[in-house]
Amino acid sequence: MPAELISGTAVAARVREEVARDAAAVIARGVTPGLTVVLVGEDPASTVYVRSKEKACREAGMNGETIRLAADSAQEVLEALIDRLNADPAVHGILVQSPLPKHMDENAVVRRIRPEKDVDGFHPVNVGKTLIGEPDAFAPCTPAGVQELLRVAGIDTRGAHCVIVGRSNIVGKPMASLLIQQGADATVTICHSRTRDLASHTRQADILIAAVGRPSMITADMVKPGAVVIDVGINRVNDASAKGYHLEGDVDFAGVSQVASHITPVPGGVGPMTIAMLLRNTVRAAERTLERQAAGA
Ligand code: NDP
């Protein structure tokens, strides 16, 4: 029987409605939540992402601004800009769009952002707080979006064996951090390119999360019948269409949807959740500013 589809588009729309309500409540208290995205260079995919983040902010009633720097900008110029945004009370969230040009030190840039404004959740303070399970952590948006999808789809992670394929700092590792917390209570296995006999691990998954960046690499024979399959991958695959490419996930959707109980599509799965969670983090950042002001901090 074909798997039930988990629609990220539908869940993200609900999250964005909630965010708009929360933003309106913050605005009523005199503060408009604001996200500033910094784009260095003109990478076409990044330009599209940045534009959609700005538009999503506006649709939620928030301020969304993009600051563009030339691709050959010096590291010091970017860091000076971050310092200015750190000090700007109208900016609640700062996001520096990845990838940065090769001459820049991305780690130093992430560390420069004040953790209270790091709505991407990549600053080591937020990474640590997410792992510890502290409630004021900003969890990275993509894994937080996956968790929200599972929650809304009624998938119980408690006691489930979640196998994550991919150990990146933006998806795989924080995904594991979230799922091992008390409350989520999953048993987590993380696989990567050095994992021996990958399929022997993926076949044990009650919930399989693919974040690899290799089109359709998870095939039906790697999936336990009845498993929930979440496809984080977004891969551009060249084809003969007028556009010249199509988007494909890390999961062979046609095959795996015959075996899994639930599956996310690409596009329309995890992708829309990432922006929705970014908006949610930005509103939280603005709410915390108000709380700090009220506490006189
Ligand atoms: P990275 O390239 O940073 O990480 C990929 C991971 O996959 C690495 O840990 C790598 O292992 C592992 N890997 C590579 N090949 C294999 C293999 N043959 N078997 C097992 N593991 C393997 O990618 P990201 O985490 O940044 O992104 C993963 C995918 O998710 C991409 O398609 C990306 O476009 C998409 N993505 C989607 C987002 C969304 O909003 N939906 C947001 C972010 C990413 P090792 O560490 O050993 O190299």
CSV table of C-alpha atoms and ligand atoms in Angstrom, one decimal:
chain,number,residue,atom,x,y,z
A,1,MET,CA,0.0,0.0,0.0
A,2,PRO,CA,1.4,3.4,-0.9
A,3,ALA,CA,2.7,5.5,2.1
A,4,GLU,CA,0.8,8.4,3.5
A,5,LEU,CA,2.2,11.7,2.4
A,6,ILE,CA,3.4,14.1,5.1
A,7,SER,CA,3.0,17.5,3.5
A,8,GLY,CA,5.5,20.1,4.6
A,9,THR,CA,3.7,22.7,2.6
A,10,ALA,CA,0.5,22.3,4.7
A,11,VAL,CA,2.3,22.0,8.1
A,12,ALA,CA,4.5,25.0,7.2
A,13,ALA,CA,1.4,27.1,6.3
A,14,ARG,CA,0.0,26.3,9.8
A,15,VAL,CA,3.3,27.3,11.5
A,16,ARG,CA,3.4,30.5,9.6
A,17,GLU,CA,-0.2,31.4,10.7
A,18,GLU,CA,0.9,30.8,14.3
A,19,VAL,CA,4.0,32.9,13.8
A,20,ALA,CA,1.9,35.7,12.3
A,21,ARG,CA,-0.4,35.6,15.4
A,22,ASP,CA,2.6,35.6,17.7
A,23,ALA,CA,4.2,38.5,15.7
A,24,ALA,CA,1.0,40.5,16.0
A,25,ALA,CA,1.0,40.0,19.8
A,26,VAL,CA,4.6,41.3,19.9
A,27,ILE,CA,3.8,44.2,17.7
A,28,ALA,CA,0.9,45.1,20.0
A,29,ARG,CA,3.6,45.5,22.7
A,30,GLY,CA,5.5,48.0,20.6
A,31,VAL,CA,8.1,45.9,18.9
A,32,THR,CA,8.1,44.6,15.3
A,33,PRO,CA,10.1,41.3,15.1
A,34,GLY,CA,12.9,41.8,12.5
A,35,LEU,CA,15.1,39.4,10.6
A,36,THR,CA,18.1,40.6,8.7
A,37,VAL,CA,19.7,38.3,6.2
A,38,VAL,CA,23.2,39.0,4.9
A,39,LEU,CA,24.0,37.7,1.5
A,40,VAL,CA,27.6,37.8,0.3
A,41,GLY,CA,28.0,37.4,-3.5
A,42,GLU,CA,25.4,36.4,-6.0
A,43,ASP,CA,25.1,32.6,-5.8
A,44,PRO,CA,21.8,32.0,-7.7
A,45,ALA,CA,20.3,29.4,-5.3
A,46,SER,CA,21.2,31.6,-2.3
A,47,THR,CA,19.6,34.6,-4.0
A,48,VAL,CA,16.4,32.6,-4.4
A,49,TYR,CA,16.4,31.4,-0.7
A,50,VAL,CA,17.1,34.9,0.6
A,51,ARG,CA,14.3,36.4,-1.4
A,52,SER,CA,11.9,33.8,-0.1
A,53,LYS,CA,13.0,34.4,3.5
A,54,GLU,CA,12.4,38.2,3.1
A,55,LYS,CA,9.0,37.6,1.6
A,56,ALA,CA,8.0,35.1,4.3
A,57,CYS,CA,8.9,37.7,7.0
A,58,ARG,CA,6.7,40.3,5.4
A,59,GLU,CA,3.8,37.9,5.0
A,60,ALA,CA,4.0,37.2,8.7
A,61,GLY,CA,3.8,40.9,9.5
A,62,MET,CA,7.5,41.0,10.5
A,63,ASN,CA,10.4,43.1,9.2
A,64,GLY,CA,12.5,41.3,6.7
A,65,GLU,CA,15.6,42.9,5.3
A,66,THR,CA,18.5,41.7,3.1
A,67,ILE,CA,21.9,43.3,3.1
A,68,ARG,CA,24.0,42.4,0.1
A,69,LEU,CA,27.8,42.5,0.1
A,70,ALA,CA,30.1,42.0,-2.9
A,71,ALA,CA,31.6,38.5,-3.3
A,72,ASP,CA,35.1,39.9,-2.8
A,73,SER,CA,34.3,41.7,0.5
A,74,ALA,CA,36.8,41.3,3.2
A,75,GLN,CA,36.1,39.2,6.3
A,76,GLU,CA,36.5,42.4,8.4
A,77,VAL,CA,33.7,44.1,6.4
A,78,LEU,CA,31.3,41.3,7.1
A,79,GLU,CA,32.3,41.1,10.8
A,80,ALA,CA,31.8,44.9,11.2
A,81,LEU,CA,28.3,44.5,9.7
A,82,ILE,CA,27.5,41.7,12.1
A,83,ASP,CA,28.7,43.9,15.0
A,84,ARG,CA,26.4,46.7,13.8
A,85,LEU,CA,23.4,44.3,13.5
A,86,ASN,CA,24.2,42.8,17.0
A,87,ALA,CA,23.9,46.3,18.4
A,88,ASP,CA,20.7,47.3,16.5
A,89,PRO,CA,17.7,46.9,18.7
A,90,ALA,CA,15.4,46.7,15.7
A,91,VAL,CA,17.2,43.5,14.5
A,92,HIS,CA,16.1,40.4,16.5
A,93,GLY,CA,17.4,37.7,14.1
A,94,ILE,CA,20.6,37.7,12.0
A,95,LEU,CA,21.2,35.1,9.4
A,96,VAL,CA,24.3,35.0,7.2
A,97,GLN,CA,23.4,33.0,4.1
A,98,SER,CA,25.6,30.0,3.5
A,99,PRO,CA,27.8,29.2,1.5
A,100,LEU,CA,30.2,32.1,2.0
A,101,PRO,CA,32.9,32.8,-0.6
A,102,LYS,CA,35.9,30.6,-0.1
A,103,HIS,CA,38.1,33.3,1.3
A,104,MET,CA,35.8,33.8,4.3
A,105,ASP,CA,36.0,32.0,7.6
A,106,GLU,CA,32.4,30.8,8.1
A,107,ASN,CA,33.0,29.5,11.7
A,108,ALA,CA,34.3,32.9,12.7
A,109,VAL,CA,31.3,34.6,11.2
A,110,VAL,CA,28.8,32.4,13.0
A,111,ARG,CA,30.6,32.9,16.3
A,112,ARG,CA,30.4,36.7,15.8
A,113,ILE,CA,26.6,36.7,15.9
A,114,ARG,CA,25.2,37.2,19.4
A,115,PRO,CA,23.6,33.9,20.4
A,116,GLU,CA,20.3,35.8,21.3
A,117,LYS,CA,20.1,36.8,17.6
A,118,ASP,CA,21.4,33.5,16.1
A,119,VAL,CA,18.0,32.4,14.8
A,120,ASP,CA,19.7,29.9,12.5
A,121,GLY,CA,20.9,28.1,15.7
A,122,PHE,CA,24.4,27.5,14.5
A,123,HIS,CA,26.3,29.5,17.2
A,124,PRO,CA,28.2,27.1,19.5
A,125,VAL,CA,26.1,28.4,22.4
A,126,ASN,CA,22.9,27.4,20.7
A,127,VAL,CA,24.4,24.1,19.6
A,128,GLY,CA,25.3,23.4,23.2
A,129,LYS,CA,22.0,24.5,24.6
A,130,THR,CA,20.2,22.4,22.1
A,131,LEU,CA,22.2,19.3,23.1
A,132,ILE,CA,21.7,20.0,26.8
A,133,GLY,CA,18.0,20.6,26.2
A,134,GLU,CA,17.8,24.1,27.5
A,135,PRO,CA,14.5,25.8,26.7
A,136,ASP,CA,16.0,29.0,25.5
A,137,ALA,CA,18.1,27.4,22.7
A,138,PHE,CA,17.5,28.3,19.1
A,139,ALA,CA,17.4,24.9,17.5
A,140,PRO,CA,18.6,24.8,13.9
A,141,CYS,CA,15.6,25.3,11.6
A,142,THR,CA,15.8,22.2,9.4
A,143,PRO,CA,15.9,19.6,12.1
A,144,ALA,CA,13.4,21.6,14.2
A,145,GLY,CA,11.2,21.5,11.1
A,146,VAL,CA,11.5,17.8,10.8
A,147,GLN,CA,10.5,17.4,14.5
A,148,GLU,CA,7.5,19.6,13.9
A,149,LEU,CA,6.5,17.6,10.9
A,150,LEU,CA,6.7,14.3,12.9
A,151,ARG,CA,4.7,15.9,15.7
A,152,VAL,CA,1.9,17.2,13.5
A,153,ALA,CA,1.7,13.9,11.5
A,154,GLY,CA,1.2,12.1,14.9
A,155,ILE,CA,4.4,10.1,14.6
A,156,ASP,CA,5.5,9.2,18.1
A,157,THR,CA,9.2,9.3,18.5
A,158,ARG,CA,9.2,8.0,22.0
A,159,GLY,CA,11.1,4.7,22.1
A,160,ALA,CA,11.4,4.6,18.3
A,161,HIS,CA,14.6,3.8,16.6
A,162,CYS,CA,15.5,6.9,14.4
A,163,VAL,CA,18.3,6.4,11.9
A,164,ILE,CA,19.7,9.6,10.5
A,165,VAL,CA,21.9,9.3,7.4
A,166,GLY,CA,24.2,12.4,7.4
A,167,ARG,CA,26.2,14.0,10.2
A,168,SER,CA,26.4,17.6,9.1
A,169,ASN,CA,26.4,20.4,11.7
A,170,ILE,CA,23.3,21.9,10.1
A,171,VAL,CA,21.1,18.8,9.8
A,172,GLY,CA,22.4,15.4,11.0
A,173,LYS,CA,24.0,16.2,14.3
A,174,PRO,CA,21.3,18.7,15.6
A,175,MET,CA,18.6,16.3,14.4
A,176,ALA,CA,20.1,13.7,16.8
A,177,SER,CA,20.4,16.3,19.6
A,178,LEU,CA,16.6,17.0,19.3
A,179,LEU,CA,15.5,13.4,19.1
A,180,ILE,CA,17.5,12.2,22.1
A,181,GLN,CA,16.0,14.8,24.4
A,182,GLN,CA,13.7,13.7,27.2
A,183,GLY,CA,10.2,14.0,25.7
A,184,ALA,CA,11.3,13.1,22.2
A,185,ASP,CA,12.9,9.9,23.7
A,186,ALA,CA,14.1,8.3,20.5
A,187,THR,CA,16.9,5.9,20.2
A,188,VAL,CA,19.2,7.4,17.6
A,189,THR,CA,21.7,6.0,15.2
A,190,ILE,CA,23.7,8.4,13.0
A,191,CYS,CA,25.2,7.1,9.8
A,192,HIS,CA,27.8,8.8,7.4
A,193,SER,CA,30.0,8.1,4.5
A,194,ARG,CA,32.3,5.8,6.6
A,195,THR,CA,29.4,3.7,8.0
A,196,ARG,CA,29.8,0.1,7.1
A,197,ASP,CA,26.9,-1.7,5.5
A,198,LEU,CA,24.6,1.4,5.5
A,199,ALA,CA,21.5,-0.6,4.6
A,200,SER,CA,21.9,-2.9,7.6
A,201,HIS,CA,21.3,0.3,9.8
A,202,THR,CA,18.6,1.9,7.7
A,203,ARG,CA,16.6,-1.3,7.6
A,204,GLN,CA,16.4,-1.1,11.4
A,205,ALA,CA,14.8,2.3,11.4
A,206,ASP,CA,11.3,3.0,12.6
A,207,ILE,CA,11.9,6.5,11.5
A,208,LEU,CA,14.5,7.1,8.7
A,209,ILE,CA,15.8,10.6,8.1
A,210,ALA,CA,17.9,11.1,5.0
A,211,ALA,CA,20.2,14.2,4.9
A,212,VAL,CA,22.9,13.2,2.5
A,213,GLY,CA,22.8,15.2,-0.7
A,214,ARG,CA,22.8,12.3,-3.0
A,215,PRO,CA,19.8,12.0,-5.3
A,216,SER,CA,17.6,8.9,-4.6
A,217,MET,CA,20.3,7.0,-2.7
A,218,ILE,CA,17.8,5.6,-0.2
A,219,THR,CA,16.1,2.8,-2.1
A,220,ALA,CA,13.1,0.6,-1.1
A,221,ASP,CA,15.4,-2.4,-0.1
A,222,MET,CA,17.0,-0.1,2.5
A,223,VAL,CA,13.7,0.6,4.3
A,224,LYS,CA,11.8,-1.5,6.8
A,225,PRO,CA,8.2,-2.0,5.8
A,226,GLY,CA,6.0,0.5,7.7
A,227,ALA,CA,8.8,2.9,8.5
A,228,VAL,CA,8.4,6.6,8.5
A,229,VAL,CA,10.7,8.2,6.0
A,230,ILE,CA,11.8,11.9,6.1
A,231,ASP,CA,13.7,13.2,3.1
A,232,VAL,CA,15.7,16.3,3.9
A,233,GLY,CA,17.7,16.1,0.6
A,234,ILE,CA,17.3,18.7,-2.1
A,235,ASN,CA,19.3,17.9,-5.2
A,236,ARG,CA,19.3,19.5,-8.5
A,237,VAL,CA,19.3,16.8,-11.2
A,238,ASN,CA,19.8,17.9,-14.8
A,239,ASP,CA,17.2,16.7,-17.3
A,240,ALA,CA,15.9,17.4,-20.7
A,241,SER,CA,13.1,19.6,-19.5
A,242,ALA,CA,12.8,23.3,-20.5
A,243,LYS,CA,14.2,24.3,-17.1
A,244,GLY,CA,17.1,21.9,-17.6
A,245,TYR,CA,16.8,20.3,-14.1
A,246,HIS,CA,14.4,19.0,-11.5
A,247,LEU,CA,14.6,18.7,-7.7
A,248,GLU,CA,15.1,15.3,-6.3
A,249,GLY,CA,15.4,14.2,-2.7
A,250,ASP,CA,17.8,11.7,-1.2
A,251,VAL,CA,15.1,9.1,-1.2
A,252,ASP,CA,13.9,7.2,-4.2
A,253,PHE,CA,10.3,8.4,-3.7
A,254,ALA,CA,8.6,6.0,-6.2
A,255,GLY,CA,10.1,2.9,-4.7
A,256,VAL,CA,10.2,3.8,-1.0
A,257,SER,CA,6.6,5.1,-1.0
A,258,GLN,CA,5.6,1.5,-1.7
A,259,VAL,CA,7.2,0.3,1.5
A,260,ALA,CA,7.0,3.1,4.0
A,261,SER,CA,4.0,4.0,6.1
A,262,HIS,CA,4.6,7.8,5.8
A,263,ILE,CA,6.9,9.7,3.6
A,264,THR,CA,7.8,13.4,2.8
A,265,PRO,CA,7.9,14.6,-0.8
A,266,VAL,CA,10.6,16.7,-2.4
A,267,PRO,CA,9.8,19.5,-3.1
A,268,GLY,CA,7.0,20.3,-0.6
A,269,GLY,CA,8.3,18.3,2.4
A,270,VAL,CA,11.1,19.5,4.7
A,271,GLY,CA,12.0,22.5,2.6
A,272,PRO,CA,9.1,24.7,3.5
A,273,MET,CA,9.5,23.9,7.2
A,274,THR,CA,12.9,25.4,7.3
A,275,ILE,CA,11.7,28.9,6.6
A,276,ALA,CA,8.7,28.5,8.8
A,277,MET,CA,10.9,27.5,11.8
A,278,LEU,CA,13.2,30.5,11.0
A,279,LEU,CA,10.3,32.8,11.3
A,280,ARG,CA,9.3,31.1,14.6
A,281,ASN,CA,12.8,31.6,16.0
A,282,THR,CA,12.8,35.2,15.0
A,283,VAL,CA,9.5,35.9,16.8
A,284,ARG,CA,10.9,34.0,19.9
A,285,ALA,CA,14.0,36.3,19.7
A,286,ALA,CA,11.8,39.4,19.7
A,287,GLU,CA,9.6,38.0,22.6
A,288,ARG,CA,12.8,37.4,24.6
A,289,THR,CA,13.9,41.0,24.0
A,290,LEU,CA,10.7,42.1,25.5
A,291,GLU,CA,11.1,39.7,28.5
A,292,ARG,CA,14.6,41.0,29.1
A,293,GLN,CA,13.4,44.6,28.9
A,294,ALA,CA,10.6,43.8,31.4
A,295,ALA,CA,13.1,42.2,33.7
A,296,GLY,CA,15.3,45.3,33.4
A,297,ALA,CA,18.2,43.4,32.0
B,1,NDP,P1,26.5,17.8,3.9
B,1,NDP,O1,27.2,17.5,2.6
B,1,NDP,O2,27.1,18.8,4.8
B,1,NDP,O3,26.5,16.4,4.7
B,1,NDP,C1,26.1,15.2,4.0
B,1,NDP,C2,26.3,14.0,5.0
B,1,NDP,O4,26.0,12.8,4.3
B,1,NDP,C3,27.7,13.9,5.5
B,1,NDP,O5,27.7,13.6,6.9
B,1,NDP,C4,28.3,12.7,4.7
B,1,NDP,O6,29.2,11.9,5.5
B,1,NDP,C5,27.0,11.9,4.5
B,1,NDP,N1,27.2,11.0,3.3
B,1,NDP,C6,27.6,11.4,2.1
B,1,NDP,N2,27.6,10.3,1.3
B,1,NDP,C7,27.2,9.3,2.0
B,1,NDP,C8,27.0,7.9,1.8
B,1,NDP,N3,27.2,7.3,0.6
B,1,NDP,N4,26.5,7.1,2.8
B,1,NDP,C9,26.2,7.6,4.0
B,1,NDP,N5,26.4,8.9,4.3
B,1,NDP,C10,26.9,9.7,3.3
B,1,NDP,O7,25.0,18.0,3.6
B,1,NDP,P2,23.9,18.8,4.4
B,1,NDP,O8,23.6,18.1,5.7
B,1,NDP,O9,24.1,20.2,4.4
B,1,NDP,O10,22.6,18.5,3.4
B,1,NDP,C11,22.2,17.2,3.1
B,1,NDP,C12,21.0,17.4,2.1
B,1,NDP,O11,20.0,18.1,2.7
B,1,NDP,C13,21.4,18.1,0.8
B,1,NDP,O12,20.7,17.6,-0.2
B,1,NDP,C14,20.9,19.5,1.1
B,1,NDP,O13,20.6,20.2,-0.1
B,1,NDP,C15,19.7,19.2,1.9
B,1,NDP,N6,19.3,20.3,2.8
B,1,NDP,C16,18.0,20.6,2.8
B,1,NDP,C17,17.5,21.6,3.7
B,1,NDP,C18,16.0,21.9,3.7
B,1,NDP,O14,15.6,23.0,4.0
B,1,NDP,N7,15.2,20.9,3.3
B,1,NDP,C19,18.4,22.4,4.5
B,1,NDP,C20,19.7,21.9,4.5
B,1,NDP,C21,20.1,20.9,3.7
B,1,NDP,P3,30.6,12.4,5.9
B,1,NDP,O15,30.4,13.3,7.1
B,1,NDP,O16,31.3,11.2,6.3
B,1,NDP,O17,31.2,13.1,4.7
